[in-house]
Amino acid sequence: MKKAPSCLAKFLFDMEKTKWMTEAIELSKNNVNNGGGPFGAVIVRNNVIVGRGVNRVTVNCDPTAHAEVTAIREASKNLGTFDLSDCEIYTSCEPCPMCLGAIYWARLKTIYYGNTKVDAAKIGFDDQFIYDEIDRPINERSIPTKQILPEKAIEAFKLWDEKDDKIEY
Ligand SMILES: [Zn+2]
């Protein structure tokens, strides 16, 4: 008798998750037919989709137009906030390092993903090299990365540090 409600709650909970992930997967499939990459994502808040995104890298000539980043931009715009900590993201594939960073910056509370990064690598979307680069010391990375004008660059940080009416994020 006592078990029934919690089983029902879990069933309904899973139904919701299935529904949102199905939406992300549908976006990913439709996007292939619309000239984009096979990736889709939705952001959900209080059981409502607040942002959708698909991969538009080649279509928009925008290397940052991954599904998750696009969905975050849309959700933030729709909600009028940079803080999505009361939202969850459903993405058709495990996020790449760029999207993972964006998800952490947006403070999304949960990530649900469909395909793994191994699945993505098998069809030509291998992001392992970026994870490897992050682990390397800065002077050993494949893109030369050199510090110049630090004494000038720090001026903006001082202005920020001393600003009284800043919006911290
Ligand atoms: Zn990405």
mmCIF file of N, CA and C in Angstrom, residues 43-152:
data_model
loop_
_atom_site.group_PDB
_atom_site.id
_atom_site.type_symbol
_atom_site.label_atom_id
_atom_site.label_comp_id
_atom_site.label_asym_id
_atom_site.label_seq_id
_atom_site.Cartn_x
_atom_site.Cartn_y
_atom_site.Cartn_z
ATOM 1 N N ILE A 43 16.086 23.253 -22.573
ATOM 2 C CA ILE A 43 16.241 23.648 -21.174
ATOM 3 C C ILE A 43 14.845 23.759 -20.577
ATOM 4 N N VAL A 44 14.684 23.125 -19.411
ATOM 5 C CA VAL A 44 13.358 23.012 -18.800
ATOM 6 C C VAL A 44 13.368 23.654 -17.414
ATOM 7 N N ARG A 45 12.315 24.429 -17.171
ATOM 8 C CA ARG A 45 12.139 25.050 -15.852
ATOM 9 C C ARG A 45 10.690 24.842 -15.436
ATOM 10 N N ASN A 46 10.471 24.281 -14.268
ATOM 11 C CA ASN A 46 9.108 24.013 -13.769
ATOM 12 C C ASN A 46 8.224 23.337 -14.819
ATOM 13 N N ASN A 47 8.768 22.296 -15.435
ATOM 14 C CA ASN A 47 8.023 21.510 -16.426
ATOM 15 C C ASN A 47 7.607 22.280 -17.676
ATOM 16 N N VAL A 48 8.350 23.317 -17.986
ATOM 17 C CA VAL A 48 8.107 24.071 -19.218
ATOM 18 C C VAL A 48 9.445 24.250 -19.935
ATOM 19 N N ILE A 49 9.437 24.056 -21.268
ATOM 20 C CA ILE A 49 10.650 24.315 -22.044
ATOM 21 C C ILE A 49 10.846 25.826 -22.155
ATOM 22 N N VAL A 50 12.017 26.293 -21.700
ATOM 23 C CA VAL A 50 12.292 27.737 -21.750
ATOM 24 C C VAL A 50 13.352 28.079 -22.795
ATOM 25 N N GLY A 51 13.982 27.040 -23.356
ATOM 26 C CA GLY A 51 14.975 27.283 -24.405
ATOM 27 C C GLY A 51 15.218 26.028 -25.215
ATOM 28 N N ARG A 52 15.386 26.219 -26.514
ATOM 29 C CA ARG A 52 15.691 25.102 -27.413
ATOM 30 C C ARG A 52 16.937 25.476 -28.193
ATOM 31 N N GLY A 53 17.714 24.445 -28.555
ATOM 32 C CA GLY A 53 18.888 24.729 -29.365
ATOM 33 C C GLY A 53 19.252 23.559 -30.244
ATOM 34 N N VAL A 54 19.779 23.886 -31.417
ATOM 35 C CA VAL A 54 20.342 22.859 -32.294
ATOM 36 C C VAL A 54 21.708 23.346 -32.754
ATOM 37 N N ASN A 55 22.489 22.433 -33.278
ATOM 38 C CA ASN A 55 23.826 22.778 -33.756
ATOM 39 C C ASN A 55 23.727 23.483 -35.097
ATOM 40 N N ARG A 56 24.226 24.756 -35.147
ATOM 41 C CA ARG A 56 24.161 25.552 -36.383
ATOM 42 C C ARG A 56 25.547 26.048 -36.784
ATOM 43 N N VAL A 57 26.564 25.287 -36.447
ATOM 44 C CA VAL A 57 27.950 25.712 -36.712
ATOM 45 C C VAL A 57 28.173 26.021 -38.183
ATOM 46 N N THR A 58 27.852 25.068 -39.046
ATOM 47 C CA THR A 58 28.144 25.264 -40.472
ATOM 48 C C THR A 58 27.119 26.193 -41.120
ATOM 49 N N VAL A 59 25.865 26.093 -40.692
ATOM 50 C CA VAL A 59 24.811 26.913 -41.303
ATOM 51 C C VAL A 59 25.011 28.391 -41.003
ATOM 52 N N ASN A 60 25.351 28.703 -39.744
ATOM 53 C CA ASN A 60 25.515 30.109 -39.330
ATOM 54 C C ASN A 60 26.964 30.591 -39.392
ATOM 55 N N CYS A 61 27.877 29.701 -39.819
ATOM 56 C CA CYS A 61 29.311 30.022 -39.766
ATOM 57 C C CYS A 61 29.680 30.511 -38.364
ATOM 58 N N ASP A 62 29.253 29.748 -37.368
ATOM 59 C CA ASP A 62 29.493 30.110 -35.975
ATOM 60 C C ASP A 62 30.002 28.882 -35.226
ATOM 61 N N PRO A 63 31.326 28.834 -34.976
ATOM 62 C CA PRO A 63 31.885 27.648 -34.312
ATOM 63 C C PRO A 63 31.383 27.445 -32.889
ATOM 64 N N THR A 64 30.736 28.467 -32.307
ATOM 65 C CA THR A 64 30.219 28.307 -30.943
ATOM 66 C C THR A 64 28.737 27.920 -30.926
ATOM 67 N N ALA A 65 28.137 27.757 -32.107
ATOM 68 C CA ALA A 65 26.686 27.498 -32.159
ATOM 69 C C ALA A 65 26.359 26.014 -31.935
ATOM 70 N N HIS A 66 26.834 25.493 -30.820
ATOM 71 C CA HIS A 66 26.456 24.138 -30.420
ATOM 72 C C HIS A 66 25.051 24.175 -29.812
ATOM 73 N N ALA A 67 24.392 23.021 -29.788
ATOM 74 C CA ALA A 67 23.004 22.962 -29.322
ATOM 75 C C ALA A 67 22.849 23.505 -27.902
ATOM 76 N N GLU A 68 23.761 23.117 -27.017
ATOM 77 C CA GLU A 68 23.621 23.512 -25.612
ATOM 78 C C GLU A 68 23.815 25.023 -25.445
ATOM 79 N N VAL A 69 24.845 25.570 -26.119
ATOM 80 C CA VAL A 69 25.094 27.017 -26.021
ATOM 81 C C VAL A 69 23.901 27.788 -26.583
ATOM 82 N N THR A 70 23.389 27.318 -27.717
ATOM 83 C CA THR A 70 22.236 27.979 -28.342
ATOM 84 C C THR A 70 21.017 27.930 -27.415
ATOM 85 N N ALA A 71 20.807 26.795 -26.765
ATOM 86 C CA ALA A 71 19.664 26.650 -25.844
ATOM 87 C C ALA A 71 19.837 27.549 -24.619
ATOM 88 N N ILE A 72 21.063 27.641 -24.115
ATOM 89 C CA ILE A 72 21.337 28.509 -22.952
ATOM 90 C C ILE A 72 21.063 29.968 -23.314
ATOM 91 N N ARG A 73 21.518 30.373 -24.507
ATOM 92 C CA ARG A 73 21.279 31.762 -24.928
ATOM 93 C C ARG A 73 19.782 32.050 -25.010
ATOM 94 N N GLU A 74 19.040 31.097 -25.575
ATOM 95 C CA GLU A 74 17.598 31.317 -25.733
ATOM 96 C C GLU A 74 16.899 31.343 -24.376
ATOM 97 N N ALA A 75 17.249 30.394 -23.506
ATOM 98 C CA ALA A 75 16.605 30.331 -22.184
ATOM 99 C C ALA A 75 16.899 31.596 -21.378
ATOM 100 N N SER A 76 18.149 32.040 -21.411
ATOM 101 C CA SER A 76 18.533 33.242 -20.650
ATOM 102 C C SER A 76 17.796 34.468 -21.156
ATOM 103 N N LYS A 77 17.672 34.537 -22.490
ATOM 104 C CA LYS A 77 16.957 35.667 -23.085
ATOM 105 C C LYS A 77 15.479 35.621 -22.697
ATOM 106 N N ASN A 78 14.877 34.438 -22.817
ATOM 107 C CA ASN A 78 13.452 34.277 -22.493
ATOM 108 C C ASN A 78 13.154 34.600 -21.037
ATOM 109 N N LEU A 79 14.051 34.171 -20.140
ATOM 110 C CA LEU A 79 13.810 34.354 -18.709
ATOM 111 C C LEU A 79 14.363 35.691 -18.192
ATOM 112 N N GLY A 80 15.179 36.345 -19.009
ATOM 113 C CA GLY A 80 15.755 37.620 -18.591
ATOM 114 C C GLY A 80 16.736 37.478 -17.442
ATOM 115 N N THR A 81 17.532 36.402 -17.464
ATOM 116 C CA THR A 81 18.526 36.199 -16.412
ATOM 117 C C THR A 81 19.711 35.402 -16.940
ATOM 118 N N PHE A 82 20.874 35.627 -16.318
ATOM 119 C CA PHE A 82 22.057 34.839 -16.677
ATOM 120 C C PHE A 82 22.194 33.632 -15.756
ATOM 121 N N ASP A 83 21.314 33.532 -14.775
ATOM 122 C CA ASP A 83 21.389 32.466 -13.775
ATOM 123 C C ASP A 83 20.271 31.441 -14.021
ATOM 124 N N LEU A 84 20.655 30.271 -14.520
ATOM 125 C CA LEU A 84 19.655 29.237 -14.841
ATOM 126 C C LEU A 84 19.688 28.114 -13.795
ATOM 127 N N SER A 85 19.953 28.483 -12.545
ATOM 128 C CA SER A 85 20.129 27.442 -11.521
ATOM 129 C C SER A 85 18.842 26.711 -11.167
ATOM 130 N N ASP A 86 17.694 27.212 -11.621
ATOM 131 C CA ASP A 86 16.452 26.476 -11.396
ATOM 132 C C ASP A 86 16.011 25.724 -12.664
ATOM 133 N N CYS A 87 16.937 25.532 -13.579
ATOM 134 C CA CYS A 87 16.634 24.854 -14.846
ATOM 135 C C CYS A 87 17.489 23.600 -15.016
ATOM 136 N N GLU A 88 16.989 22.685 -15.857
ATOM 137 C CA GLU A 88 17.734 21.483 -16.215
ATOM 138 C C GLU A 88 17.925 21.476 -17.714
ATOM 139 N N ILE A 89 19.018 20.854 -18.175
ATOM 140 C CA ILE A 89 19.235 20.740 -19.613
ATOM 141 C C ILE A 89 19.158 19.280 -20.037
ATOM 142 N N TYR A 90 18.473 19.070 -21.145
ATOM 143 C CA TYR A 90 18.387 17.762 -21.789
ATOM 144 C C TYR A 90 19.073 17.908 -23.130
ATOM 145 N N THR A 91 20.177 17.197 -23.310
ATOM 146 C CA THR A 91 20.929 17.322 -24.543
ATOM 147 C C THR A 91 21.090 15.944 -25.186
ATOM 148 N N SER A 92 20.978 15.936 -26.511
ATOM 149 C CA SER A 92 20.989 14.647 -27.209
ATOM 150 C C SER A 92 22.354 13.971 -27.114
ATOM 151 N N CYS A 93 23.399 14.735 -26.726
ATOM 152 C CA CYS A 93 24.738 14.142 -26.593
ATOM 153 C C CYS A 93 25.468 14.759 -25.406
ATOM 154 N N GLU A 94 26.300 13.966 -24.792
ATOM 155 C CA GLU A 94 27.151 14.435 -23.702
ATOM 156 C C GLU A 94 27.850 15.736 -24.133
ATOM 157 N N PRO A 95 27.800 16.790 -23.327
ATOM 158 C CA PRO A 95 28.346 18.084 -23.748
ATOM 159 C C PRO A 95 29.854 18.050 -23.996
ATOM 160 N N CYS A 96 30.282 18.830 -24.985
ATOM 161 C CA CYS A 96 31.720 19.012 -25.251
ATOM 162 C C CYS A 96 32.279 19.951 -24.169
ATOM 163 N N PRO A 97 33.594 20.130 -24.102
ATOM 164 C CA PRO A 97 34.157 21.009 -23.059
ATOM 165 C C PRO A 97 33.611 22.437 -23.101
ATOM 166 N N MET A 98 33.391 22.989 -24.305
ATOM 167 C CA MET A 98 32.859 24.355 -24.389
ATOM 168 C C MET A 98 31.457 24.414 -23.771
ATOM 169 N N CYS A 99 30.604 23.476 -24.157
ATOM 170 C CA CYS A 99 29.230 23.483 -23.657
ATOM 171 C C CYS A 99 29.184 23.164 -22.165
ATOM 172 N N LEU A 100 30.056 22.262 -21.742
ATOM 173 C CA LEU A 100 30.113 21.940 -20.316
ATOM 174 C C LEU A 100 30.465 23.194 -19.521
ATOM 175 N N GLY A 101 31.433 23.966 -20.041
ATOM 176 C CA GLY A 101 31.790 25.221 -19.398
ATOM 177 C C GLY A 101 30.606 26.175 -19.356
ATOM 178 N N ALA A 102 29.900 26.278 -20.479
ATOM 179 C CA ALA A 102 28.733 27.176 -20.543
ATOM 180 C C ALA A 102 27.653 26.730 -19.560
ATOM 181 N N ILE A 103 27.481 25.422 -19.434
ATOM 182 C CA ILE A 103 26.472 24.879 -18.511
ATOM 183 C C ILE A 103 26.837 25.228 -17.064
ATOM 184 N N TYR A 104 28.114 25.124 -16.751
ATOM 185 C CA TYR A 104 28.541 25.491 -15.396
ATOM 186 C C TYR A 104 28.400 26.989 -15.154
ATOM 187 N N TRP A 105 28.742 27.803 -16.172
ATOM 188 C CA TRP A 105 28.572 29.248 -16.015
ATOM 189 C C TRP A 105 27.108 29.592 -15.821
ATOM 190 N N ALA A 106 26.222 28.889 -16.527
ATOM 191 C CA ALA A 106 24.777 29.150 -16.410
ATOM 192 C C ALA A 106 24.189 28.537 -15.138
ATOM 193 N N ARG A 107 24.962 27.673 -14.482
ATOM 194 C CA ARG A 107 24.576 27.020 -13.220
ATOM 195 C C ARG A 107 23.354 26.132 -13.354
ATOM 196 N N LEU A 108 23.193 25.507 -14.495
ATOM 197 C CA LEU A 108 22.079 24.566 -14.660
ATOM 198 C C LEU A 108 22.187 23.474 -13.601
ATOM 199 N N LYS A 109 21.038 23.043 -13.072
ATOM 200 C CA LYS A 109 21.141 22.162 -11.897
ATOM 201 C C LYS A 109 21.341 20.688 -12.240
ATOM 202 N N THR A 110 20.926 20.260 -13.423
ATOM 203 C CA THR A 110 21.134 18.859 -13.819
ATOM 204 C C THR A 110 21.352 18.777 -15.322
ATOM 205 N N ILE A 111 22.224 17.846 -15.718
ATOM 206 C CA ILE A 111 22.464 17.575 -17.143
ATOM 207 C C ILE A 111 21.976 16.162 -17.442
ATOM 208 N N TYR A 112 21.041 16.050 -18.371
ATOM 209 C CA TYR A 112 20.630 14.739 -18.891
ATOM 210 C C TYR A 112 21.143 14.652 -20.317
ATOM 211 N N TYR A 113 21.802 13.550 -20.660
ATOM 212 C CA TYR A 113 22.321 13.415 -22.017
ATOM 213 C C TYR A 113 21.934 12.073 -22.607
ATOM 214 N N GLY A 114 21.866 12.029 -23.956
ATOM 215 C CA GLY A 114 21.501 10.797 -24.660
ATOM 216 C C GLY A 114 22.740 10.038 -25.098
ATOM 217 N N ASN A 115 23.337 10.458 -26.210
ATOM 218 C CA ASN A 115 24.560 9.818 -26.697
ATOM 219 C C ASN A 115 25.756 10.213 -25.837
ATOM 220 N N THR A 116 26.794 9.347 -25.864
ATOM 221 C CA THR A 116 28.021 9.672 -25.131
ATOM 222 C C THR A 116 29.021 10.330 -26.077
ATOM 223 N N LYS A 117 30.094 10.888 -25.495
ATOM 224 C CA LYS A 117 31.135 11.488 -26.331
ATOM 225 C C LYS A 117 31.851 10.422 -27.167
ATOM 226 N N VAL A 118 31.814 9.183 -26.705
ATOM 227 C CA VAL A 118 32.395 8.076 -27.491
ATOM 228 C C VAL A 118 31.550 7.839 -28.739
ATOM 229 N N ASP A 119 30.219 7.872 -28.579
ATOM 230 C CA ASP A 119 29.321 7.753 -29.751
ATOM 231 C C ASP A 119 29.610 8.877 -30.744
ATOM 232 N N ALA A 120 29.800 10.087 -30.222
ATOM 233 C CA ALA A 120 30.049 11.246 -31.091
ATOM 234 C C ALA A 120 31.377 11.095 -31.831
ATOM 235 N N ALA A 121 32.394 10.604 -31.130
ATOM 236 C CA ALA A 121 33.716 10.428 -31.753
ATOM 237 C C ALA A 121 33.629 9.449 -32.930
ATOM 238 N N LYS A 122 32.784 8.446 -32.786
ATOM 239 C CA LYS A 122 32.655 7.426 -33.839
ATOM 240 C C LYS A 122 32.130 7.998 -35.152
ATOM 241 N N ILE A 123 31.403 9.130 -35.099
ATOM 242 C CA ILE A 123 30.891 9.715 -36.345
ATOM 243 C C ILE A 123 31.612 11.026 -36.684
ATOM 244 N N GLY A 124 32.791 11.207 -36.105
ATOM 245 C CA GLY A 124 33.632 12.341 -36.522
ATOM 246 C C GLY A 124 33.592 13.566 -35.633
ATOM 247 N N PHE A 125 32.913 13.468 -34.481
ATOM 248 C CA PHE A 125 32.868 14.610 -33.557
ATOM 249 C C PHE A 125 33.657 14.265 -32.296
ATOM 250 N N ASP A 126 34.981 14.252 -32.447
ATOM 251 C CA ASP A 126 35.837 13.859 -31.330
ATOM 252 C C ASP A 126 36.330 15.101 -30.596
ATOM 253 N N ASP A 127 35.911 15.259 -29.342
ATOM 254 C CA ASP A 127 36.340 16.435 -28.583
ATOM 255 C C ASP A 127 37.381 16.068 -27.517
ATOM 256 N N GLN A 128 37.887 14.830 -27.592
ATOM 257 C CA GLN A 128 38.870 14.395 -26.590
ATOM 258 C C GLN A 128 40.113 15.286 -26.602
ATOM 259 N N PHE A 129 40.482 15.776 -27.826
ATOM 260 C CA PHE A 129 41.699 16.593 -27.902
ATOM 261 C C PHE A 129 41.591 17.862 -27.059
ATOM 262 N N ILE A 130 40.355 18.367 -26.876
ATOM 263 C CA ILE A 130 40.195 19.575 -26.050
ATOM 264 C C ILE A 130 40.379 19.228 -24.567
ATOM 265 N N TYR A 131 39.802 18.100 -24.168
ATOM 266 C CA TYR A 131 40.023 17.661 -22.771
ATOM 267 C C TYR A 131 41.512 17.464 -22.524
ATOM 268 N N ASP A 132 42.218 16.883 -23.516
ATOM 269 C CA ASP A 132 43.664 16.663 -23.374
ATOM 270 C C ASP A 132 44.414 17.987 -23.264
ATOM 271 N N GLU A 133 43.989 18.968 -24.073
ATOM 272 C CA GLU A 133 44.641 20.282 -24.051
ATOM 273 C C GLU A 133 44.493 20.944 -22.678
ATOM 274 N N ILE A 134 43.302 20.838 -22.103
ATOM 275 C CA ILE A 134 43.043 21.462 -20.796
ATOM 276 C C ILE A 134 43.990 20.889 -19.737
ATOM 277 N N ASP A 135 44.269 19.602 -19.852
ATOM 278 C CA ASP A 135 45.155 18.949 -18.883
ATOM 279 C C ASP A 135 46.618 19.341 -19.046
ATOM 280 N N ARG A 136 46.988 19.827 -20.254
ATOM 281 C CA ARG A 136 48.400 20.155 -20.511
ATOM 282 C C ARG A 136 48.793 21.492 -19.903
ATOM 283 N N PRO A 137 50.065 21.638 -19.495
ATOM 284 C CA PRO A 137 50.543 22.962 -19.059
ATOM 285 C C PRO A 137 50.382 23.957 -20.213
ATOM 286 N N ILE A 138 50.137 25.208 -19.896
ATOM 287 C CA ILE A 138 49.791 26.215 -20.900
ATOM 288 C C ILE A 138 50.845 26.316 -22.011
ATOM 289 N N ASN A 139 52.119 26.123 -21.692
ATOM 290 C CA ASN A 139 53.180 26.259 -22.703
ATOM 291 C C ASN A 139 53.380 24.996 -23.546
ATOM 292 N N GLU A 140 52.578 23.975 -23.271
ATOM 293 C CA GLU A 140 52.684 22.736 -24.064
ATOM 294 C C GLU A 140 51.455 22.512 -24.939
ATOM 295 N N ARG A 141 50.536 23.483 -24.976
ATOM 296 C CA ARG A 141 49.312 23.314 -25.763
ATOM 297 C C ARG A 141 49.569 23.558 -27.247
ATOM 298 N N SER A 142 48.696 22.997 -28.110
ATOM 299 C CA SER A 142 48.941 23.068 -29.555
ATOM 300 C C SER A 142 48.722 24.477 -30.105
ATOM 301 N N ILE A 143 47.851 25.271 -29.467
ATOM 302 C CA ILE A 143 47.711 26.683 -29.858
ATOM 303 C C ILE A 143 48.646 27.499 -28.970
ATOM 304 N N PRO A 144 49.651 28.163 -29.569
ATOM 305 C CA PRO A 144 50.566 28.954 -28.734
ATOM 306 C C PRO A 144 49.797 29.973 -27.906
ATOM 307 N N THR A 145 50.054 30.008 -26.630
ATOM 308 C CA THR A 145 49.330 30.871 -25.702
ATOM 309 C C THR A 145 50.355 31.662 -24.906
ATOM 310 N N LYS A 146 50.399 32.978 -25.142
ATOM 311 C CA LYS A 146 51.469 33.802 -24.555
ATOM 312 C C LYS A 146 50.889 35.010 -23.850
ATOM 313 N N GLN A 147 51.371 35.291 -22.662
ATOM 314 C CA GLN A 147 50.896 36.468 -21.921
ATOM 315 C C GLN A 147 51.634 37.715 -22.385
ATOM 316 N N ILE A 148 50.855 38.751 -22.765
ATOM 317 C CA ILE A 148 51.463 40.047 -23.081
ATOM 318 C C ILE A 148 50.650 41.171 -22.427
ATOM 319 N N LEU A 149 51.280 42.268 -22.137
ATOM 320 C CA LEU A 149 50.701 43.477 -21.516
ATOM 321 C C LEU A 149 49.896 43.220 -20.229
ATOM 322 N N PRO A 150 50.384 42.373 -19.356
ATOM 323 C CA PRO A 150 49.611 42.128 -18.120
ATOM 324 C C PRO A 150 49.430 43.384 -17.286
ATOM 325 N N GLU A 151 50.435 44.281 -17.321
ATOM 326 C CA GLU A 151 50.348 45.497 -16.494
ATOM 327 C C GLU A 151 49.240 46.433 -16.983
ATOM 328 N N LYS A 152 48.887 46.362 -18.271
ATOM 329 C CA LYS A 152 47.767 47.152 -18.808
ATOM 330 C C LYS A 152 46.449 46.407 -18.577
#
